[in-house]
Amino acid sequence: MEILELVNSIGLVSIIGGVVWLIRLEGKVKRNSEELSRLAEIEKQTAAQEVRISKRDEEMKSLKHSLDEVKDRMEKLENRQMGTAEQLSRMDTKLDILLNGKE
């Protein structure tokens, strides 16, 4: 009869209130658990996206480096062509002087 004594001392309304509170608490715990699972999935997706972005960053850095090398080569080639054009111009001038001197 200990249960009856406990019910009498606490009161039936208090016990029902306690049970209702526990049921609500269980529902909140389940919702929180579901929300935590959803947030964990979002966190995994974010981490995977960060890895993809990091890889893309590395690819872009590599591409920029390659383009910078190409630019440097093009500038060197352009400088050589300008030098060659100047040499040809001087040679042409010298030929004109020599040809005019023979006439």
JSON list of C-alpha atoms in Angstrom, two decimals:
[
{"chain": "A", "resi": 1, "resn": "MET", "atom": "CA", "xyz": [0.00, 0.00, 0.00]},
{"chain": "A", "resi": 2, "resn": "GLU", "atom": "CA", "xyz": [2.95, 2.29, -0.20]},
{"chain": "A", "resi": 3, "resn": "ILE", "atom": "CA", "xyz": [1.83, 3.59, -3.61]},
{"chain": "A", "resi": 4, "resn": "LEU", "atom": "CA", "xyz": [-1.55, 4.59, -2.26]},
{"chain": "A", "resi": 5, "resn": "GLU", "atom": "CA", "xyz": [0.08, 6.40, 0.63]},
{"chain": "A", "resi": 6, "resn": "LEU", "atom": "CA", "xyz": [2.39, 8.22, -1.78]},
{"chain": "A", "resi": 7, "resn": "VAL", "atom": "CA", "xyz": [-0.57, 9.19, -3.99]},
{"chain": "A", "resi": 8, "resn": "ASN", "atom": "CA", "xyz": [-2.50, 10.43, -0.97]},
{"chain": "A", "resi": 9, "resn": "SER", "atom": "CA", "xyz": [0.42, 12.45, 0.37]},
{"chain": "A", "resi": 10, "resn": "ILE", "atom": "CA", "xyz": [1.38, 14.05, -2.97]},
{"chain": "A", "resi": 11, "resn": "GLY", "atom": "CA", "xyz": [-2.04, 14.29, -4.48]},
{"chain": "A", "resi": 12, "resn": "LEU", "atom": "CA", "xyz": [-3.42, 12.81, -7.66]},
{"chain": "A", "resi": 13, "resn": "VAL", "atom": "CA", "xyz": [-3.41, 16.13, -9.50]},
{"chain": "A", "resi": 14, "resn": "SER", "atom": "CA", "xyz": [0.29, 16.62, -8.76]},
{"chain": "A", "resi": 15, "resn": "ILE", "atom": "CA", "xyz": [1.12, 13.16, -10.07]},
{"chain": "A", "resi": 16, "resn": "ILE", "atom": "CA", "xyz": [-0.88, 13.74, -13.27]},
{"chain": "A", "resi": 17, "resn": "GLY", "atom": "CA", "xyz": [0.83, 17.12, -13.68]},
{"chain": "A", "resi": 18, "resn": "GLY", "atom": "CA", "xyz": [4.22, 15.45, -13.25]},
{"chain": "A", "resi": 19, "resn": "VAL", "atom": "CA", "xyz": [3.39, 12.78, -15.86]},
{"chain": "A", "resi": 20, "resn": "VAL", "atom": "CA", "xyz": [2.18, 15.44, -18.33]},
{"chain": "A", "resi": 21, "resn": "TRP", "atom": "CA", "xyz": [5.38, 17.43, -17.72]},
{"chain": "A", "resi": 22, "resn": "LEU", "atom": "CA", "xyz": [7.48, 14.31, -18.40]},
{"chain": "A", "resi": 23, "resn": "ILE", "atom": "CA", "xyz": [5.56, 13.61, -21.63]},
{"chain": "A", "resi": 24, "resn": "ARG", "atom": "CA", "xyz": [6.16, 17.19, -22.81]},
{"chain": "A", "resi": 25, "resn": "LEU", "atom": "CA", "xyz": [9.82, 16.92, -21.84]},
{"chain": "A", "resi": 26, "resn": "GLU", "atom": "CA", "xyz": [10.13, 13.72, -23.89]},
{"chain": "A", "resi": 27, "resn": "GLY", "atom": "CA", "xyz": [8.63, 15.51, -26.92]},
{"chain": "A", "resi": 28, "resn": "LYS", "atom": "CA", "xyz": [11.06, 18.40, -26.54]},
{"chain": "A", "resi": 29, "resn": "VAL", "atom": "CA", "xyz": [14.00, 16.01, -26.23]},
{"chain": "A", "resi": 30, "resn": "LYS", "atom": "CA", "xyz": [12.91, 14.22, -29.43]},
{"chain": "A", "resi": 31, "resn": "ARG", "atom": "CA", "xyz": [12.57, 17.53, -31.31]},
{"chain": "A", "resi": 32, "resn": "ASN", "atom": "CA", "xyz": [15.96, 18.68, -30.05]},
{"chain": "A", "resi": 33, "resn": "SER", "atom": "CA", "xyz": [17.49, 15.36, -31.11]},
{"chain": "A", "resi": 34, "resn": "GLU", "atom": "CA", "xyz": [16.00, 15.72, -34.60]},
{"chain": "A", "resi": 35, "resn": "GLU", "atom": "CA", "xyz": [17.25, 19.30, -34.83]},
{"chain": "A", "resi": 36, "resn": "LEU", "atom": "CA", "xyz": [20.73, 18.22, -33.74]},
{"chain": "A", "resi": 37, "resn": "SER", "atom": "CA", "xyz": [20.73, 15.52, -36.41]},
{"chain": "A", "resi": 38, "resn": "ARG", "atom": "CA", "xyz": [19.68, 18.06, -39.04]},
{"chain": "A", "resi": 39, "resn": "LEU", "atom": "CA", "xyz": [22.38, 20.50, -37.90]},
{"chain": "A", "resi": 40, "resn": "ALA", "atom": "CA", "xyz": [24.99, 17.73, -37.94]},
{"chain": "A", "resi": 41, "resn": "GLU", "atom": "CA", "xyz": [24.07, 16.95, -41.57]},
{"chain": "A", "resi": 42, "resn": "ILE", "atom": "CA", "xyz": [24.35, 20.64, -42.46]},
{"chain": "A", "resi": 43, "resn": "GLU", "atom": "CA", "xyz": [27.74, 20.73, -40.76]},
{"chain": "A", "resi": 44, "resn": "LYS", "atom": "CA", "xyz": [28.91, 17.72, -42.81]},
{"chain": "A", "resi": 45, "resn": "GLN", "atom": "CA", "xyz": [27.72, 19.37, -46.02]},
{"chain": "A", "resi": 46, "resn": "THR", "atom": "CA", "xyz": [29.47, 22.60, -45.06]},
{"chain": "A", "resi": 47, "resn": "ALA", "atom": "CA", "xyz": [32.72, 20.76, -44.36]},
{"chain": "A", "resi": 48, "resn": "ALA", "atom": "CA", "xyz": [32.51, 18.97, -47.72]},
{"chain": "A", "resi": 49, "resn": "GLN", "atom": "CA", "xyz": [31.84, 22.27, -49.44]},
{"chain": "A", "resi": 50, "resn": "GLU", "atom": "CA", "xyz": [34.85, 23.84, -47.72]},
{"chain": "A", "resi": 51, "resn": "VAL", "atom": "CA", "xyz": [37.02, 21.01, -49.05]},
{"chain": "A", "resi": 52, "resn": "ARG", "atom": "CA", "xyz": [35.69, 21.56, -52.59]},
{"chain": "A", "resi": 53, "resn": "ILE", "atom": "CA", "xyz": [36.27, 25.31, -52.31]},
{"chain": "A", "resi": 54, "resn": "SER", "atom": "CA", "xyz": [39.79, 24.72, -51.02]},
{"chain": "A", "resi": 55, "resn": "LYS", "atom": "CA", "xyz": [40.56, 22.41, -53.95]},
{"chain": "A", "resi": 56, "resn": "ARG", "atom": "CA", "xyz": [39.11, 24.95, -56.38]},
{"chain": "A", "resi": 57, "resn": "ASP", "atom": "CA", "xyz": [41.26, 27.65, -54.75]},
{"chain": "A", "resi": 58, "resn": "GLU", "atom": "CA", "xyz": [44.37, 25.55, -55.30]},
{"chain": "A", "resi": 59, "resn": "GLU", "atom": "CA", "xyz": [43.40, 24.95, -58.92]},
{"chain": "A", "resi": 60, "resn": "MET", "atom": "CA", "xyz": [42.86, 28.67, -59.45]},
{"chain": "A", "resi": 61, "resn": "LYS", "atom": "CA", "xyz": [46.21, 29.52, -57.84]},
{"chain": "A", "resi": 62, "resn": "SER", "atom": "CA", "xyz": [47.91, 26.99, -60.09]},
{"chain": "A", "resi": 63, "resn": "LEU", "atom": "CA", "xyz": [46.16, 28.41, -63.15]},
{"chain": "A", "resi": 64, "resn": "LYS", "atom": "CA", "xyz": [47.14, 31.96, -62.18]},
{"chain": "A", "resi": 65, "resn": "HIS", "atom": "CA", "xyz": [50.74, 30.84, -61.74]},
{"chain": "A", "resi": 66, "resn": "SER", "atom": "CA", "xyz": [50.69, 29.24, -65.20]},
{"chain": "A", "resi": 67, "resn": "LEU", "atom": "CA", "xyz": [49.17, 32.35, -66.75]},
{"chain": "A", "resi": 68, "resn": "ASP", "atom": "CA", "xyz": [51.79, 34.53, -65.08]},
{"chain": "A", "resi": 69, "resn": "GLU", "atom": "CA", "xyz": [54.51, 32.32, -66.58]},
{"chain": "A", "resi": 70, "resn": "VAL", "atom": "CA", "xyz": [52.93, 32.59, -70.03]},
{"chain": "A", "resi": 71, "resn": "LYS", "atom": "CA", "xyz": [52.71, 36.38, -69.63]},
{"chain": "A", "resi": 72, "resn": "ASP", "atom": "CA", "xyz": [56.39, 36.58, -68.69]},
{"chain": "A", "resi": 73, "resn": "ARG", "atom": "CA", "xyz": [57.36, 34.46, -71.69]},
{"chain": "A", "resi": 74, "resn": "MET", "atom": "CA", "xyz": [55.26, 36.62, -74.00]},
{"chain": "A", "resi": 75, "resn": "GLU", "atom": "CA", "xyz": [56.88, 39.79, -72.65]},
{"chain": "A", "resi": 76, "resn": "LYS", "atom": "CA", "xyz": [60.36, 38.32, -73.17]},
{"chain": "A", "resi": 77, "resn": "LEU", "atom": "CA", "xyz": [59.45, 37.25, -76.70]},
{"chain": "A", "resi": 78, "resn": "GLU", "atom": "CA", "xyz": [58.05, 40.70, -77.43]},
{"chain": "A", "resi": 79, "resn": "ASN", "atom": "CA", "xyz": [61.23, 42.32, -76.15]},
{"chain": "A", "resi": 80, "resn": "ARG", "atom": "CA", "xyz": [63.34, 40.02, -78.34]},
{"chain": "A", "resi": 81, "resn": "GLN", "atom": "CA", "xyz": [61.19, 40.84, -81.36]},
{"chain": "A", "resi": 82, "resn": "MET", "atom": "CA", "xyz": [61.58, 44.55, -80.68]},
{"chain": "A", "resi": 83, "resn": "GLY", "atom": "CA", "xyz": [65.35, 44.10, -80.43]},
{"chain": "A", "resi": 84, "resn": "THR", "atom": "CA", "xyz": [65.39, 42.13, -83.67]},
{"chain": "A", "resi": 85, "resn": "ALA", "atom": "CA", "xyz": [63.30, 44.81, -85.40]},
{"chain": "A", "resi": 86, "resn": "GLU", "atom": "CA", "xyz": [65.74, 47.49, -84.24]},
{"chain": "A", "resi": 87, "resn": "GLN", "atom": "CA", "xyz": [68.71, 45.45, -85.50]},
{"chain": "A", "resi": 88, "resn": "LEU", "atom": "CA", "xyz": [67.02, 44.94, -88.87]},
{"chain": "A", "resi": 89, "resn": "SER", "atom": "CA", "xyz": [66.27, 48.65, -89.08]},
{"chain": "A", "resi": 90, "resn": "ARG", "atom": "CA", "xyz": [69.93, 49.52, -88.39]},
{"chain": "A", "resi": 91, "resn": "MET", "atom": "CA", "xyz": [71.06, 46.95, -90.97]},
{"chain": "A", "resi": 92, "resn": "ASP", "atom": "CA", "xyz": [68.63, 48.40, -93.49]},
{"chain": "A", "resi": 93, "resn": "THR", "atom": "CA", "xyz": [69.98, 51.88, -92.82]},
{"chain": "A", "resi": 94, "resn": "LYS", "atom": "CA", "xyz": [73.58, 50.67, -93.23]},
{"chain": "A", "resi": 95, "resn": "LEU", "atom": "CA", "xyz": [72.68, 48.94, -96.51]},
{"chain": "A", "resi": 96, "resn": "ASP", "atom": "CA", "xyz": [71.09, 52.15, -97.77]},
{"chain": "A", "resi": 97, "resn": "ILE", "atom": "CA", "xyz": [74.25, 54.08, -96.86]},
{"chain": "A", "resi": 98, "resn": "LEU", "atom": "CA", "xyz": [76.46, 51.51, -98.60]},
{"chain": "A", "resi": 99, "resn": "LEU", "atom": "CA", "xyz": [74.27, 51.42, -101.69]},
{"chain": "A", "resi": 100, "resn": "ASN", "atom": "CA", "xyz": [74.11, 55.20, -101.88]},
{"chain": "A", "resi": 101, "resn": "GLY", "atom": "CA", "xyz": [77.89, 55.40, -101.41]},
{"chain": "A", "resi": 102, "resn": "LYS", "atom": "CA", "xyz": [78.53, 53.14, -104.44]},
{"chain": "A", "resi": 103, "resn": "GLU", "atom": "CA", "xyz": [76.30, 55.19, -106.71]}
]
